[in-house]
């Protein structure tokens, strides 16, 4: 009788050990699942992208199928639109995030306002970019009467602002209140405290946020489809339609021509290399801070 | 004192710009879809017909595609994402924790269009040959499964789109789950380990139940992303305005339809119908994202009290 209960206990123990082992294996499998996809995608990008890389990509404009062409106008268009978007969007996001972090506690009305703005900002942060692009289409493209690089840059700016505002607020909230209180006790006004102390303390984090915003918009395609559209030629005038790497990748990949497919892969390789480099730099900066 | 006032106003106007963008999105969507709203009314979202040549537009097909692909994505990504988070917080050797964590986060950094081109040229052909064909012949005569997974192996289709979406949202779920797992008080875990519980028992009966609301919030945030994801889906969903019972059949989603057809929409009513679909998408994602914020705010308050 005694022996029986002992073995029953052993069976139970064994079963619990087995369940635990299965659990560890499953969680390991989940991690491998994620890593395998990353490997699968990067491998395909390198394999198809490297072979299609050539100096021609950077020196020649897009061309009709069959004739040799590059991606110069698309690279230039992407660069200009992203730069404009960041130059216009980052200061707005920075100031907005600063207001949320530094001024929401100054009065009851500021607190209520910050609550609403924070909510709206977080919705915009994750809202589909194809929908926010429609907003620029209605307010810029329709009144102008045609697609333009300017509209493209504005549609990217709409994506930059919430990203920068959110990271700025998060980073400023990490700055200990003791710093603010010490400066205030010396008689420094709030704007002086923000500009000379909290911004400085949160600098690395804020730059990280801006870099992440650049990474996010360099691969952004959907809103450009109905704001900047595309342009077969190099266009220095931002009031004209502009080419961009993601839109060219989209059109070329869905075309039936093999040489266009190769260019699409080369473009995809360039975009991914840019985005991943930016995110890794952002992570390194972020690590230094913490 | 003057610079203090002007600085405050600067911040206030930046905050105002953020609300203005939101209001602008909403008004432009409503104003732009007016012609279609007047022509079709509420029937728009229950009608499957999509015949641009006859000016007949119904959004049921794309709405179905958006919901079903996102549902597939969530069903795959939630368990796997939680698994990744558990592995990284509990079992991963300390030296590998950071590199593996960053690698998983990079999945979220890869732009949507890259998932699209990879999905179309690399994944779909592989999936067609190695998964779809065997599955379709295996479920040949089994009821229910036959309807869900039957038909022709195209490679592209609703299921492929859902699967690729699940990879894209994995990092969000893993990241939020990792964050909430860190809020579990150590004493709770130590107490149950002290009673002799295994890792599985601690996780399943103590840690995960403690984190439910945070994980639901993370899943909703990921769902919001999946619903609006455009380029990846556009490449692999097949762009067919039909609703078919098989998950392997081609379909379309709201975002894919707008991306594909907006530039070629010639009549005002066609454009308006596409913008109205954008409005529907915005409404759906708004509800989901607001829910996510509600759940995650509670989490932050809990963190604050810790």
mmCIF file with all atom_site columns, N, CA, C and O in Angstrom, chain A residues 16 20 23 27-28 37 92 96 99 103 113 119-120 122 130 135 138 190-191 221 226 246 253 272 275 283 287, chain B residues 3-4 7 12 14 19 22 24 28 87 91 105 109 113-114 121 123 167 196 199-201 231 262 275 293 297:
data_model
loop_
_atom_site.group_PDB
_atom_site.id
_atom_site.type_symbol
_atom_site.label_atom_id
_atom_site.label_alt_id
_atom_site.label_comp_id
_atom_site.label_asym_id
_atom_site.label_entity_id
_atom_site.label_seq_id
_atom_site.pdbx_PDB_ins_code
_atom_site.Cartn_x
_atom_site.Cartn_y
_atom_site.Cartn_z
_atom_site.occupancy
_atom_site.B_iso_or_equiv
_atom_site.pdbx_formal_charge
_atom_site.auth_seq_id
_atom_site.auth_comp_id
_atom_site.auth_asym_id
_atom_site.auth_atom_id
_atom_site.pdbx_PDB_model_num
ATOM 1   N N  . UNK A 1 16  ? 4.859   16.254 -14.014 1.00 0.00 ? 16  UNK A N  1
ATOM 2   C CA . UNK A 1 16  ? 5.113   17.694 -13.861 1.00 0.00 ? 16  UNK A CA 1
ATOM 3   C C  . UNK A 1 16  ? 6.437   18.078 -14.506 1.00 0.00 ? 16  UNK A C  1
ATOM 4   O O  . UNK A 1 16  ? 6.554   19.103 -15.164 1.00 0.00 ? 16  UNK A O  1
ATOM 5   N N  . UNK A 1 20  ? 6.915   20.580 -17.714 1.00 0.00 ? 20  UNK A N  1
ATOM 6   C CA . UNK A 1 20  ? 7.849   21.695 -17.629 1.00 0.00 ? 20  UNK A CA 1
ATOM 7   C C  . UNK A 1 20  ? 8.839   21.664 -18.787 1.00 0.00 ? 20  UNK A C  1
ATOM 8   O O  . UNK A 1 20  ? 9.137   22.684 -19.416 1.00 0.00 ? 20  UNK A O  1
ATOM 9   N N  . UNK A 1 23  ? 7.232   22.729 -21.918 1.00 0.00 ? 23  UNK A N  1
ATOM 10  C CA . UNK A 1 23  ? 7.024   24.176 -21.880 1.00 0.00 ? 23  UNK A CA 1
ATOM 11  C C  . UNK A 1 23  ? 8.294   24.923 -22.300 1.00 0.00 ? 23  UNK A C  1
ATOM 12  O O  . UNK A 1 23  ? 8.265   25.836 -23.126 1.00 0.00 ? 23  UNK A O  1
ATOM 13  N N  . UNK A 1 27  ? 8.775   27.258 -25.698 1.00 0.00 ? 27  UNK A N  1
ATOM 14  C CA . UNK A 1 27  ? 9.182   28.663 -25.692 1.00 0.00 ? 27  UNK A CA 1
ATOM 15  C C  . UNK A 1 27  ? 10.452  28.845 -26.523 1.00 0.00 ? 27  UNK A C  1
ATOM 16  O O  . UNK A 1 27  ? 10.609  29.842 -27.231 1.00 0.00 ? 27  UNK A O  1
ATOM 17  N N  . UNK A 1 28  ? 11.328  27.831 -26.494 1.00 0.00 ? 28  UNK A N  1
ATOM 18  C CA . UNK A 1 28  ? 12.519  27.880 -27.346 1.00 0.00 ? 28  UNK A CA 1
ATOM 19  C C  . UNK A 1 28  ? 12.102  27.852 -28.820 1.00 0.00 ? 28  UNK A C  1
ATOM 20  O O  . UNK A 1 28  ? 12.618  28.607 -29.655 1.00 0.00 ? 28  UNK A O  1
ATOM 21  N N  . UNK A 1 37  ? 12.414  33.402 -39.446 1.00 0.00 ? 37  UNK A N  1
ATOM 22  C CA . UNK A 1 37  ? 11.841  34.325 -40.439 1.00 0.00 ? 37  UNK A CA 1
ATOM 23  C C  . UNK A 1 37  ? 12.812  35.454 -40.739 1.00 0.00 ? 37  UNK A C  1
ATOM 24  O O  . UNK A 1 37  ? 13.016  35.819 -41.899 1.00 0.00 ? 37  UNK A O  1
ATOM 25  N N  . UNK A 1 92  ? 8.300   69.890 -34.248 1.00 0.00 ? 92  UNK A N  1
ATOM 26  C CA . UNK A 1 92  ? 6.924   69.883 -33.734 1.00 0.00 ? 92  UNK A CA 1
ATOM 27  C C  . UNK A 1 92  ? 6.749   68.746 -32.735 1.00 0.00 ? 92  UNK A C  1
ATOM 28  O O  . UNK A 1 92  ? 6.194   68.923 -31.647 1.00 0.00 ? 92  UNK A O  1
ATOM 29  N N  . UNK A 1 96  ? 5.941   69.216 -28.843 1.00 0.00 ? 96  UNK A N  1
ATOM 30  C CA . UNK A 1 96  ? 4.704   68.595 -28.361 1.00 0.00 ? 96  UNK A CA 1
ATOM 31  C C  . UNK A 1 96  ? 4.995   67.631 -27.221 1.00 0.00 ? 96  UNK A C  1
ATOM 32  O O  . UNK A 1 96  ? 4.338   67.656 -26.176 1.00 0.00 ? 96  UNK A O  1
ATOM 33  N N  . UNK A 1 99  ? 5.871   69.496 -24.107 1.00 0.00 ? 99  UNK A N  1
ATOM 34  C CA . UNK A 1 99  ? 4.698   70.031 -23.417 1.00 0.00 ? 99  UNK A CA 1
ATOM 35  C C  . UNK A 1 99  ? 4.045   68.940 -22.571 1.00 0.00 ? 99  UNK A C  1
ATOM 36  O O  . UNK A 1 99  ? 3.708   69.159 -21.410 1.00 0.00 ? 99  UNK A O  1
ATOM 37  N N  . UNK A 1 103 ? 4.804   70.247 -18.982 1.00 0.00 ? 103 UNK A N  1
ATOM 38  C CA . UNK A 1 103 ? 3.784   71.233 -18.631 1.00 0.00 ? 103 UNK A CA 1
ATOM 39  C C  . UNK A 1 103 ? 2.456   70.625 -18.208 1.00 0.00 ? 103 UNK A C  1
ATOM 40  O O  . UNK A 1 103 ? 1.555   71.335 -17.782 1.00 0.00 ? 103 UNK A O  1
ATOM 41  N N  . UNK A 1 113 ? -5.784  68.783 -20.945 1.00 0.00 ? 113 UNK A N  1
ATOM 42  C CA . UNK A 1 113 ? -5.404  68.925 -22.347 1.00 0.00 ? 113 UNK A CA 1
ATOM 43  C C  . UNK A 1 113 ? -4.361  67.873 -22.722 1.00 0.00 ? 113 UNK A C  1
ATOM 44  O O  . UNK A 1 113 ? -4.462  67.216 -23.763 1.00 0.00 ? 113 UNK A O  1
ATOM 45  N N  . UNK A 1 119 ? -3.625  60.863 -25.842 1.00 0.00 ? 119 UNK A N  1
ATOM 46  C CA . UNK A 1 119 ? -4.504  59.835 -26.418 1.00 0.00 ? 119 UNK A CA 1
ATOM 47  C C  . UNK A 1 119 ? -4.486  59.922 -27.947 1.00 0.00 ? 119 UNK A C  1
ATOM 48  O O  . UNK A 1 119 ? -4.261  58.934 -28.650 1.00 0.00 ? 119 UNK A O  1
ATOM 49  N N  . UNK A 1 120 ? -4.678  61.140 -28.471 1.00 0.00 ? 120 UNK A N  1
ATOM 50  C CA . UNK A 1 120 ? -4.717  61.333 -29.922 1.00 0.00 ? 120 UNK A CA 1
ATOM 51  C C  . UNK A 1 120 ? -3.371  60.982 -30.548 1.00 0.00 ? 120 UNK A C  1
ATOM 52  O O  . UNK A 1 120 ? -3.296  60.328 -31.584 1.00 0.00 ? 120 UNK A O  1
ATOM 53  N N  . UNK A 1 122 ? -1.156  58.851 -29.487 1.00 0.00 ? 122 UNK A N  1
ATOM 54  C CA . UNK A 1 122 ? -0.943  57.406 -29.527 1.00 0.00 ? 122 UNK A CA 1
ATOM 55  C C  . UNK A 1 122 ? -1.810  56.741 -30.584 1.00 0.00 ? 122 UNK A C  1
ATOM 56  O O  . UNK A 1 122 ? -1.424  55.707 -31.146 1.00 0.00 ? 122 UNK A O  1
ATOM 57  N N  . UNK A 1 130 ? -1.846  54.530 -44.627 1.00 0.00 ? 130 UNK A N  1
ATOM 58  C CA . UNK A 1 130 ? -2.587  54.733 -45.874 1.00 0.00 ? 130 UNK A CA 1
ATOM 59  C C  . UNK A 1 130 ? -3.763  55.680 -45.634 1.00 0.00 ? 130 UNK A C  1
ATOM 60  O O  . UNK A 1 130 ? -4.173  56.429 -46.518 1.00 0.00 ? 130 UNK A O  1
ATOM 61  N N  . UNK A 1 135 ? -5.480  62.099 -45.928 1.00 0.00 ? 135 UNK A N  1
ATOM 62  C CA . UNK A 1 135 ? -5.663  63.444 -45.389 1.00 0.00 ? 135 UNK A CA 1
ATOM 63  C C  . UNK A 1 135 ? -4.846  64.452 -46.205 1.00 0.00 ? 135 UNK A C  1
ATOM 64  O O  . UNK A 1 135 ? -5.366  65.498 -46.633 1.00 0.00 ? 135 UNK A O  1
ATOM 65  N N  . UNK A 1 138 ? -6.415  64.959 -49.634 1.00 0.00 ? 138 UNK A N  1
ATOM 66  C CA . UNK A 1 138 ? -7.569  65.866 -49.662 1.00 0.00 ? 138 UNK A CA 1
ATOM 67  C C  . UNK A 1 138 ? -7.153  67.327 -49.466 1.00 0.00 ? 138 UNK A C  1
ATOM 68  O O  . UNK A 1 138 ? -7.712  68.216 -50.073 1.00 0.00 ? 138 UNK A O  1
ATOM 69  N N  . UNK A 1 190 ? 10.900  77.761 -15.728 1.00 0.00 ? 190 UNK A N  1
ATOM 70  C CA . UNK A 1 190 ? 10.665  76.444 -16.289 1.00 0.00 ? 190 UNK A CA 1
ATOM 71  C C  . UNK A 1 190 ? 11.290  76.258 -17.680 1.00 0.00 ? 190 UNK A C  1
ATOM 72  O O  . UNK A 1 190 ? 11.885  75.224 -17.973 1.00 0.00 ? 190 UNK A O  1
ATOM 73  N N  . UNK A 1 191 ? 11.148  77.290 -18.547 1.00 0.00 ? 191 UNK A N  1
ATOM 74  C CA . UNK A 1 191 ? 11.686  77.120 -19.903 1.00 0.00 ? 191 UNK A CA 1
ATOM 75  C C  . UNK A 1 191 ? 13.208  76.957 -19.869 1.00 0.00 ? 191 UNK A C  1
ATOM 76  O O  . UNK A 1 191 ? 13.781  76.216 -20.643 1.00 0.00 ? 191 UNK A O  1
ATOM 77  N N  . UNK A 1 221 ? 5.610   53.426 -47.822 1.00 0.00 ? 221 UNK A N  1
ATOM 78  C CA . UNK A 1 221 ? 5.177   53.424 -49.212 1.00 0.00 ? 221 UNK A CA 1
ATOM 79  C C  . UNK A 1 221 ? 3.758   53.932 -49.380 1.00 0.00 ? 221 UNK A C  1
ATOM 80  O O  . UNK A 1 221 ? 3.487   54.793 -50.228 1.00 0.00 ? 221 UNK A O  1
ATOM 81  N N  . UNK A 1 226 ? -0.439  58.173 -53.182 1.00 0.00 ? 226 UNK A N  1
ATOM 82  C CA . UNK A 1 226 ? -1.373  59.194 -53.657 1.00 0.00 ? 226 UNK A CA 1
ATOM 83  C C  . UNK A 1 226 ? -1.003  60.591 -53.180 1.00 0.00 ? 226 UNK A C  1
ATOM 84  O O  . UNK A 1 226 ? -1.842  61.463 -53.064 1.00 0.00 ? 226 UNK A O  1
ATOM 85  N N  . UNK A 1 246 ? 10.592  53.284 -52.260 1.00 0.00 ? 246 UNK A N  1
ATOM 86  C CA . UNK A 1 246 ? 9.539   52.301 -52.000 1.00 0.00 ? 246 UNK A CA 1
ATOM 87  C C  . UNK A 1 246 ? 8.491   52.214 -53.114 1.00 0.00 ? 246 UNK A C  1
ATOM 88  O O  . UNK A 1 246 ? 8.078   51.120 -53.480 1.00 0.00 ? 246 UNK A O  1
ATOM 89  N N  . UNK A 1 253 ? 8.247   45.590 -58.809 1.00 0.00 ? 253 UNK A N  1
ATOM 90  C CA . UNK A 1 253 ? 8.042   44.207 -58.379 1.00 0.00 ? 253 UNK A CA 1
ATOM 91  C C  . UNK A 1 253 ? 6.776   43.629 -59.001 1.00 0.00 ? 253 UNK A C  1
ATOM 92  O O  . UNK A 1 253 ? 6.713   42.448 -59.305 1.00 0.00 ? 253 UNK A O  1
ATOM 93  N N  . UNK A 1 272 ? 16.359  48.325 -46.874 1.00 0.00 ? 272 UNK A N  1
ATOM 94  C CA . UNK A 1 272 ? 16.507  47.552 -45.641 1.00 0.00 ? 272 UNK A CA 1
ATOM 95  C C  . UNK A 1 272 ? 17.833  47.857 -44.966 1.00 0.00 ? 272 UNK A C  1
ATOM 96  O O  . UNK A 1 272 ? 17.895  48.015 -43.733 1.00 0.00 ? 272 UNK A O  1
ATOM 97  N N  . UNK A 1 275 ? 17.448  51.202 -43.199 1.00 0.00 ? 275 UNK A N  1
ATOM 98  C CA . UNK A 1 275 ? 16.561  51.145 -42.039 1.00 0.00 ? 275 UNK A CA 1
ATOM 99  C C  . UNK A 1 275 ? 17.206  50.375 -40.886 1.00 0.00 ? 275 UNK A C  1
ATOM 100 O O  . UNK A 1 275 ? 17.193  50.825 -39.735 1.00 0.00 ? 275 UNK A O  1
ATOM 101 N N  . UNK A 1 283 ? 19.671  51.988 -31.298 1.00 0.00 ? 283 UNK A N  1
ATOM 102 C CA . UNK A 1 283 ? 19.760  51.101 -30.128 1.00 0.00 ? 283 UNK A CA 1
ATOM 103 C C  . UNK A 1 283 ? 21.046  51.325 -29.360 1.00 0.00 ? 283 UNK A C  1
ATOM 104 O O  . UNK A 1 283 ? 21.052  51.321 -28.136 1.00 0.00 ? 283 UNK A O  1
ATOM 105 N N  . UNK A 1 287 ? 21.426  52.490 -25.544 1.00 0.00 ? 287 UNK A N  1
ATOM 106 C CA . UNK A 1 287 ? 22.068  51.665 -24.537 1.00 0.00 ? 287 UNK A CA 1
ATOM 107 C C  . UNK A 1 287 ? 23.024  52.507 -23.688 1.00 0.00 ? 287 UNK A C  1
ATOM 108 O O  . UNK A 1 287 ? 23.135  52.339 -22.489 1.00 0.00 ? 287 UNK A O  1
ATOM 109 N N  . UNK B 2 3   ? 10.187  85.053 -22.214 1.00 0.00 ? 3   UNK B N  1
ATOM 110 C CA . UNK B 2 3   ? 10.581  83.819 -22.913 1.00 0.00 ? 3   UNK B CA 1
ATOM 111 C C  . UNK B 2 3   ? 9.854   82.613 -22.318 1.00 0.00 ? 3   UNK B C  1
ATOM 112 O O  . UNK B 2 3   ? 9.564   81.649 -23.010 1.00 0.00 ? 3   UNK B O  1
ATOM 113 N N  . UNK B 2 4   ? 9.519   82.661 -21.020 1.00 0.00 ? 4   UNK B N  1
ATOM 114 C CA . UNK B 2 4   ? 8.774   81.576 -20.401 1.00 0.00 ? 4   UNK B CA 1
ATOM 115 C C  . UNK B 2 4   ? 7.394   81.441 -21.055 1.00 0.00 ? 4   UNK B C  1
ATOM 116 O O  . UNK B 2 4   ? 6.970   80.359 -21.447 1.00 0.00 ? 4   UNK B O  1
ATOM 117 N N  . UNK B 2 7   ? 7.724   80.202 -24.649 1.00 0.00 ? 7   UNK B N  1
ATOM 118 C CA . UNK B 2 7   ? 8.088   78.785 -24.736 1.00 0.00 ? 7   UNK B CA 1
ATOM 119 C C  . UNK B 2 7   ? 6.873   77.904 -24.456 1.00 0.00 ? 7   UNK B C  1
ATOM 120 O O  . UNK B 2 7   ? 6.636   76.915 -25.141 1.00 0.00 ? 7   UNK B O  1
ATOM 121 N N  . UNK B 2 12  ? 2.492   74.445 -26.501 1.00 0.00 ? 12  UNK B N  1
ATOM 122 C CA . UNK B 2 12  ? 1.048   74.321 -26.620 1.00 0.00 ? 12  UNK B CA 1
ATOM 123 C C  . UNK B 2 12  ? 0.641   74.240 -28.091 1.00 0.00 ? 12  UNK B C  1
ATOM 124 O O  . UNK B 2 12  ? -0.207  73.424 -28.470 1.00 0.00 ? 12  UNK B O  1
ATOM 125 N N  . UNK B 2 14  ? 2.463   73.169 -30.582 1.00 0.00 ? 14  UNK B N  1
ATOM 126 C CA . UNK B 2 14  ? 2.871   71.868 -31.131 1.00 0.00 ? 14  UNK B CA 1
ATOM 127 C C  . UNK B 2 14  ? 1.851   70.799 -30.754 1.00 0.00 ? 14  UNK B C  1
ATOM 128 O O  . UNK B 2 14  ? 1.464   69.961 -31.579 1.00 0.00 ? 14  UNK B O  1
ATOM 129 N N  . UNK B 2 19  ? -3.369  67.555 -32.450 1.00 0.00 ? 19  UNK B N  1
ATOM 130 C CA . UNK B 2 19  ? -4.828  67.395 -32.494 1.00 0.00 ? 19  UNK B CA 1
ATOM 131 C C  . UNK B 2 19  ? -5.376  67.818 -33.852 1.00 0.00 ? 19  UNK B C  1
ATOM 132 O O  . UNK B 2 19  ? -6.327  67.222 -34.364 1.00 0.00 ? 19  UNK B O  1
ATOM 133 N N  . UNK B 2 22  ? -5.129  65.048 -36.346 1.00 0.00 ? 22  UNK B N  1
ATOM 134 C CA . UNK B 2 22  ? -6.190  64.058 -36.125 1.00 0.00 ? 22  UNK B CA 1
ATOM 135 C C  . UNK B 2 22  ? -7.522  64.568 -36.679 1.00 0.00 ? 22  UNK B C  1
ATOM 136 O O  . UNK B 2 22  ? -8.220  63.859 -37.420 1.00 0.00 ? 22  UNK B O  1
ATOM 137 N N  . UNK B 2 24  ? -7.921  66.791 -38.942 1.00 0.00 ? 24  UNK B N  1
ATOM 138 C CA . UNK B 2 24  ? -7.807  66.866 -40.396 1.00 0.00 ? 24  UNK B CA 1
ATOM 139 C C  . UNK B 2 24  ? -8.042  65.513 -41.043 1.00 0.00 ? 24  UNK B C  1
ATOM 140 O O  . UNK B 2 24  ? -8.739  65.411 -42.061 1.00 0.00 ? 24  UNK B O  1
ATOM 141 N N  . UNK B 2 28  ? -11.166 65.043 -43.500 1.00 0.00 ? 28  UNK B N  1
ATOM 142 C CA . UNK B 2 28  ? -10.911 64.750 -44.908 1.00 0.00 ? 28  UNK B CA 1
ATOM 143 C C  . UNK B 2 28  ? -11.535 63.417 -45.294 1.00 0.00 ? 28  UNK B C  1
ATOM 144 O O  . UNK B 2 28  ? -12.043 63.253 -46.399 1.00 0.00 ? 28  UNK B O  1
ATOM 145 N N  . UNK B 2 87  ? 10.601  32.902 -23.120 1.00 0.00 ? 87  UNK B N  1
ATOM 146 C CA . UNK B 2 87  ? 11.948  32.375 -23.337 1.00 0.00 ? 87  UNK B CA 1
ATOM 147 C C  . UNK B 2 87  ? 12.995  33.415 -22.943 1.00 0.00 ? 87  UNK B C  1
ATOM 148 O O  . UNK B 2 87  ? 13.953  33.116 -22.242 1.00 0.00 ? 87  UNK B O  1
ATOM 149 N N  . UNK B 2 91  ? 14.308  31.654 -19.670 1.00 0.00 ? 91  UNK B N  1
ATOM 150 C CA . UNK B 2 91  ? 15.205  30.537 -19.988 1.00 0.00 ? 91  UNK B CA 1
ATOM 151 C C  . UNK B 2 91  ? 16.451  30.904 -20.771 1.00 0.00 ? 91  UNK B C  1
ATOM 152 O O  . UNK B 2 91  ? 17.378  30.135 -20.841 1.00 0.00 ? 91  UNK B O  1
ATOM 153 N N  . UNK B 2 105 ? 13.294  42.334 -32.390 1.00 0.00 ? 105 UNK B N  1
ATOM 154 C CA . UNK B 2 105 ? 12.811  43.699 -32.616 1.00 0.00 ? 105 UNK B CA 1
ATOM 155 C C  . UNK B 2 105 ? 13.080  44.169 -34.043 1.00 0.00 ? 105 UNK B C  1
ATOM 156 O O  . UNK B 2 105 ? 12.324  44.972 -34.588 1.00 0.00 ? 105 UNK B O  1
ATOM 157 N N  . UNK B 2 109 ? 11.317  46.369 -37.481 1.00 0.00 ? 109 UNK B N  1
ATOM 158 C CA . UNK B 2 109 ? 11.928  47.479 -38.189 1.00 0.00 ? 109 UNK B CA 1
ATOM 159 C C  . UNK B 2 109 ? 11.918  47.315 -39.695 1.00 0.00 ? 109 UNK B C  1
ATOM 160 O O  . UNK B 2 109 ? 11.972  48.287 -40.434 1.00 0.00 ? 109 UNK B O  1
ATOM 161 N N  . UNK B 2 113 ? 7.052   47.122 -47.191 1.00 0.00 ? 113 UNK B N  1
ATOM 162 C CA . UNK B 2 113 ? 7.226   46.798 -48.612 1.00 0.00 ? 113 UNK B CA 1
ATOM 163 C C  . UNK B 2 113 ? 8.222   45.660 -48.810 1.00 0.00 ? 113 UNK B C  1
ATOM 164 O O  . UNK B 2 113 ? 8.112   44.874 -49.755 1.00 0.00 ? 113 UNK B O  1
ATOM 165 N N  . UNK B 2 114 ? 9.176   45.535 -47.874 1.00 0.00 ? 114 UNK B N  1
ATOM 166 C CA . UNK B 2 114 ? 10.153  44.456 -47.970 1.00 0.00 ? 114 UNK B CA 1
ATOM 167 C C  . UNK B 2 114 ? 9.475   43.115 -47.708 1.00 0.00 ? 114 UNK B C  1
ATOM 168 O O  . UNK B 2 114 ? 9.710   42.130 -48.408 1.00 0.00 ? 114 UNK B O  1
ATOM 169 N N  . UNK B 2 121 ? 7.849   37.015 -54.073 1.00 0.00 ? 121 UNK B N  1
ATOM 170 C CA . UNK B 2 121 ? 8.830   36.295 -54.888 1.00 0.00 ? 121 UNK B CA 1
ATOM 171 C C  . UNK B 2 121 ? 9.429   35.087 -54.196 1.00 0.00 ? 121 UNK B C  1
ATOM 172 O O  . UNK B 2 121 ? 9.852   34.144 -54.854 1.00 0.00 ? 121 UNK B O  1
ATOM 173 N N  . UNK B 2 123 ? 8.470   33.806 -50.506 1.00 0.00 ? 123 UNK B N  1
ATOM 174 C CA . UNK B 2 123 ? 7.661   33.006 -49.585 1.00 0.00 ? 123 UNK B CA 1
ATOM 175 C C  . UNK B 2 123 ? 6.487   32.309 -50.286 1.00 0.00 ? 123 UNK B C  1
ATOM 176 O O  . UNK B 2 123 ? 6.280   31.111 -50.085 1.00 0.00 ? 123 UNK B O  1
ATOM 177 N N  . UNK B 2 167 ? 4.066   37.527 -38.683 1.00 0.00 ? 167 UNK B N  1
ATOM 178 C CA . UNK B 2 167 ? 5.503   37.745 -38.451 1.00 0.00 ? 167 UNK B CA 1
ATOM 179 C C  . UNK B 2 167 ? 5.755   39.218 -38.140 1.00 0.00 ? 167 UNK B C  1
ATOM 180 O O  . UNK B 2 167 ? 6.564   39.560 -37.284 1.00 0.00 ? 167 UNK B O  1
ATOM 181 N N  . UNK B 2 196 ? 7.743   24.598 -4.352  1.00 0.00 ? 196 UNK B N  1
ATOM 182 C CA . UNK B 2 196 ? 8.148   23.476 -5.187  1.00 0.00 ? 196 UNK B CA 1
ATOM 183 C C  . UNK B 2 196 ? 7.556   23.492 -6.583  1.00 0.00 ? 196 UNK B C  1
ATOM 184 O O  . UNK B 2 196 ? 7.613   22.489 -7.295  1.00 0.00 ? 196 UNK B O  1
ATOM 185 N N  . UNK B 2 199 ? 8.860   25.763 -13.336 1.00 0.00 ? 199 UNK B N  1
ATOM 186 C CA . UNK B 2 199 ? 8.800   27.013 -14.108 1.00 0.00 ? 199 UNK B CA 1
ATOM 187 C C  . UNK B 2 199 ? 7.455   27.152 -14.821 1.00 0.00 ? 199 UNK B C  1
ATOM 188 O O  . UNK B 2 199 ? 6.855   28.220 -14.880 1.00 0.00 ? 199 UNK B O  1
ATOM 189 N N  . UNK B 2 200 ? 7.026   26.036 -15.384 1.00 0.00 ? 200 UNK B N  1
ATOM 190 C CA . UNK B 2 200 ? 5.752   26.028 -16.117 1.00 0.00 ? 200 UNK B CA 1
ATOM 191 C C  . UNK B 2 200 ? 4.609   26.399 -15.195 1.00 0.00 ? 200 UNK B C  1
ATOM 192 O O  . UNK B 2 200 ? 3.735   27.195 -15.540 1.00 0.00 ? 200 UNK B O  1
ATOM 193 N N  . UNK B 2 201 ? 4.630   25.852 -13.987 1.00 0.00 ? 201 UNK B N  1
ATOM 194 C CA . UNK B 2 201 ? 3.526   26.134 -13.053 1.00 0.00 ? 201 UNK B CA 1
ATOM 195 C C  . UNK B 2 201 ? 3.571   27.577 -12.576 1.00 0.00 ? 201 UNK B C  1
ATOM 196 O O  . UNK B 2 201 ? 2.529   28.232 -12.467 1.00 0.00 ? 201 UNK B O  1
ATOM 197 N N  . UNK B 2 231 ? 1.301   47.528 -47.516 1.00 0.00 ? 231 UNK B N  1
ATOM 198 C CA . UNK B 2 231 ? 2.081   47.053 -48.660 1.00 0.00 ? 231 UNK B CA 1
ATOM 199 C C  . UNK B 2 231 ? 2.296   45.543 -48.641 1.00 0.00 ? 231 UNK B C  1
ATOM 200 O O  . UNK B 2 231 ? 2.148   44.881 -49.666 1.00 0.00 ? 231 UNK B O  1
ATOM 201 N N  . UNK B 2 262 ? -6.366  53.417 -56.061 1.00 0.00 ? 262 UNK B N  1
ATOM 202 C CA . UNK B 2 262 ? -6.575  54.855 -55.895 1.00 0.00 ? 262 UNK B CA 1
ATOM 203 C C  . UNK B 2 262 ? -6.087  55.664 -57.087 1.00 0.00 ? 262 UNK B C  1
ATOM 204 O O  . UNK B 2 262 ? -6.783  56.550 -57.574 1.00 0.00 ? 262 UNK B O  1
ATOM 205 N N  . UNK B 2 275 ? -12.242 56.269 -50.483 1.00 0.00 ? 275 UNK B N  1
ATOM 206 C CA . UNK B 2 275 ? -12.033 57.058 -49.264 1.00 0.00 ? 275 UNK B CA 1
ATOM 207 C C  . UNK B 2 275 ? -12.979 56.589 -48.163 1.00 0.00 ? 275 UNK B C  1
ATOM 208 O O  . UNK B 2 275 ? -12.604 56.521 -46.990 1.00 0.00 ? 275 UNK B O  1
ATOM 209 N N  . UNK B 2 293 ? -5.000  51.248 -25.616 1.00 0.00 ? 293 UNK B N  1
ATOM 210 C CA . UNK B 2 293 ? -4.494  52.297 -24.719 1.00 0.00 ? 293 UNK B CA 1
ATOM 211 C C  . UNK B 2 293 ? -5.096  52.168 -23.333 1.00 0.00 ? 293 UNK B C  1
ATOM 212 O O  . UNK B 2 293 ? -4.417  52.335 -22.330 1.00 0.00 ? 293 UNK B O  1
ATOM 213 N N  . UNK B 2 297 ? -2.708  51.685 -20.237 1.00 0.00 ? 297 UNK B N  1
ATOM 214 C CA . UNK B 2 297 ? -2.639  52.760 -19.231 1.00 0.00 ? 297 UNK B CA 1
ATOM 215 C C  . UNK B 2 297 ? -2.773  52.183 -17.840 1.00 0.00 ? 297 UNK B C  1
ATOM 216 O O  . UNK B 2 297 ? -2.070  52.550 -16.918 1.00 0.00 ? 297 UNK B O  1
#
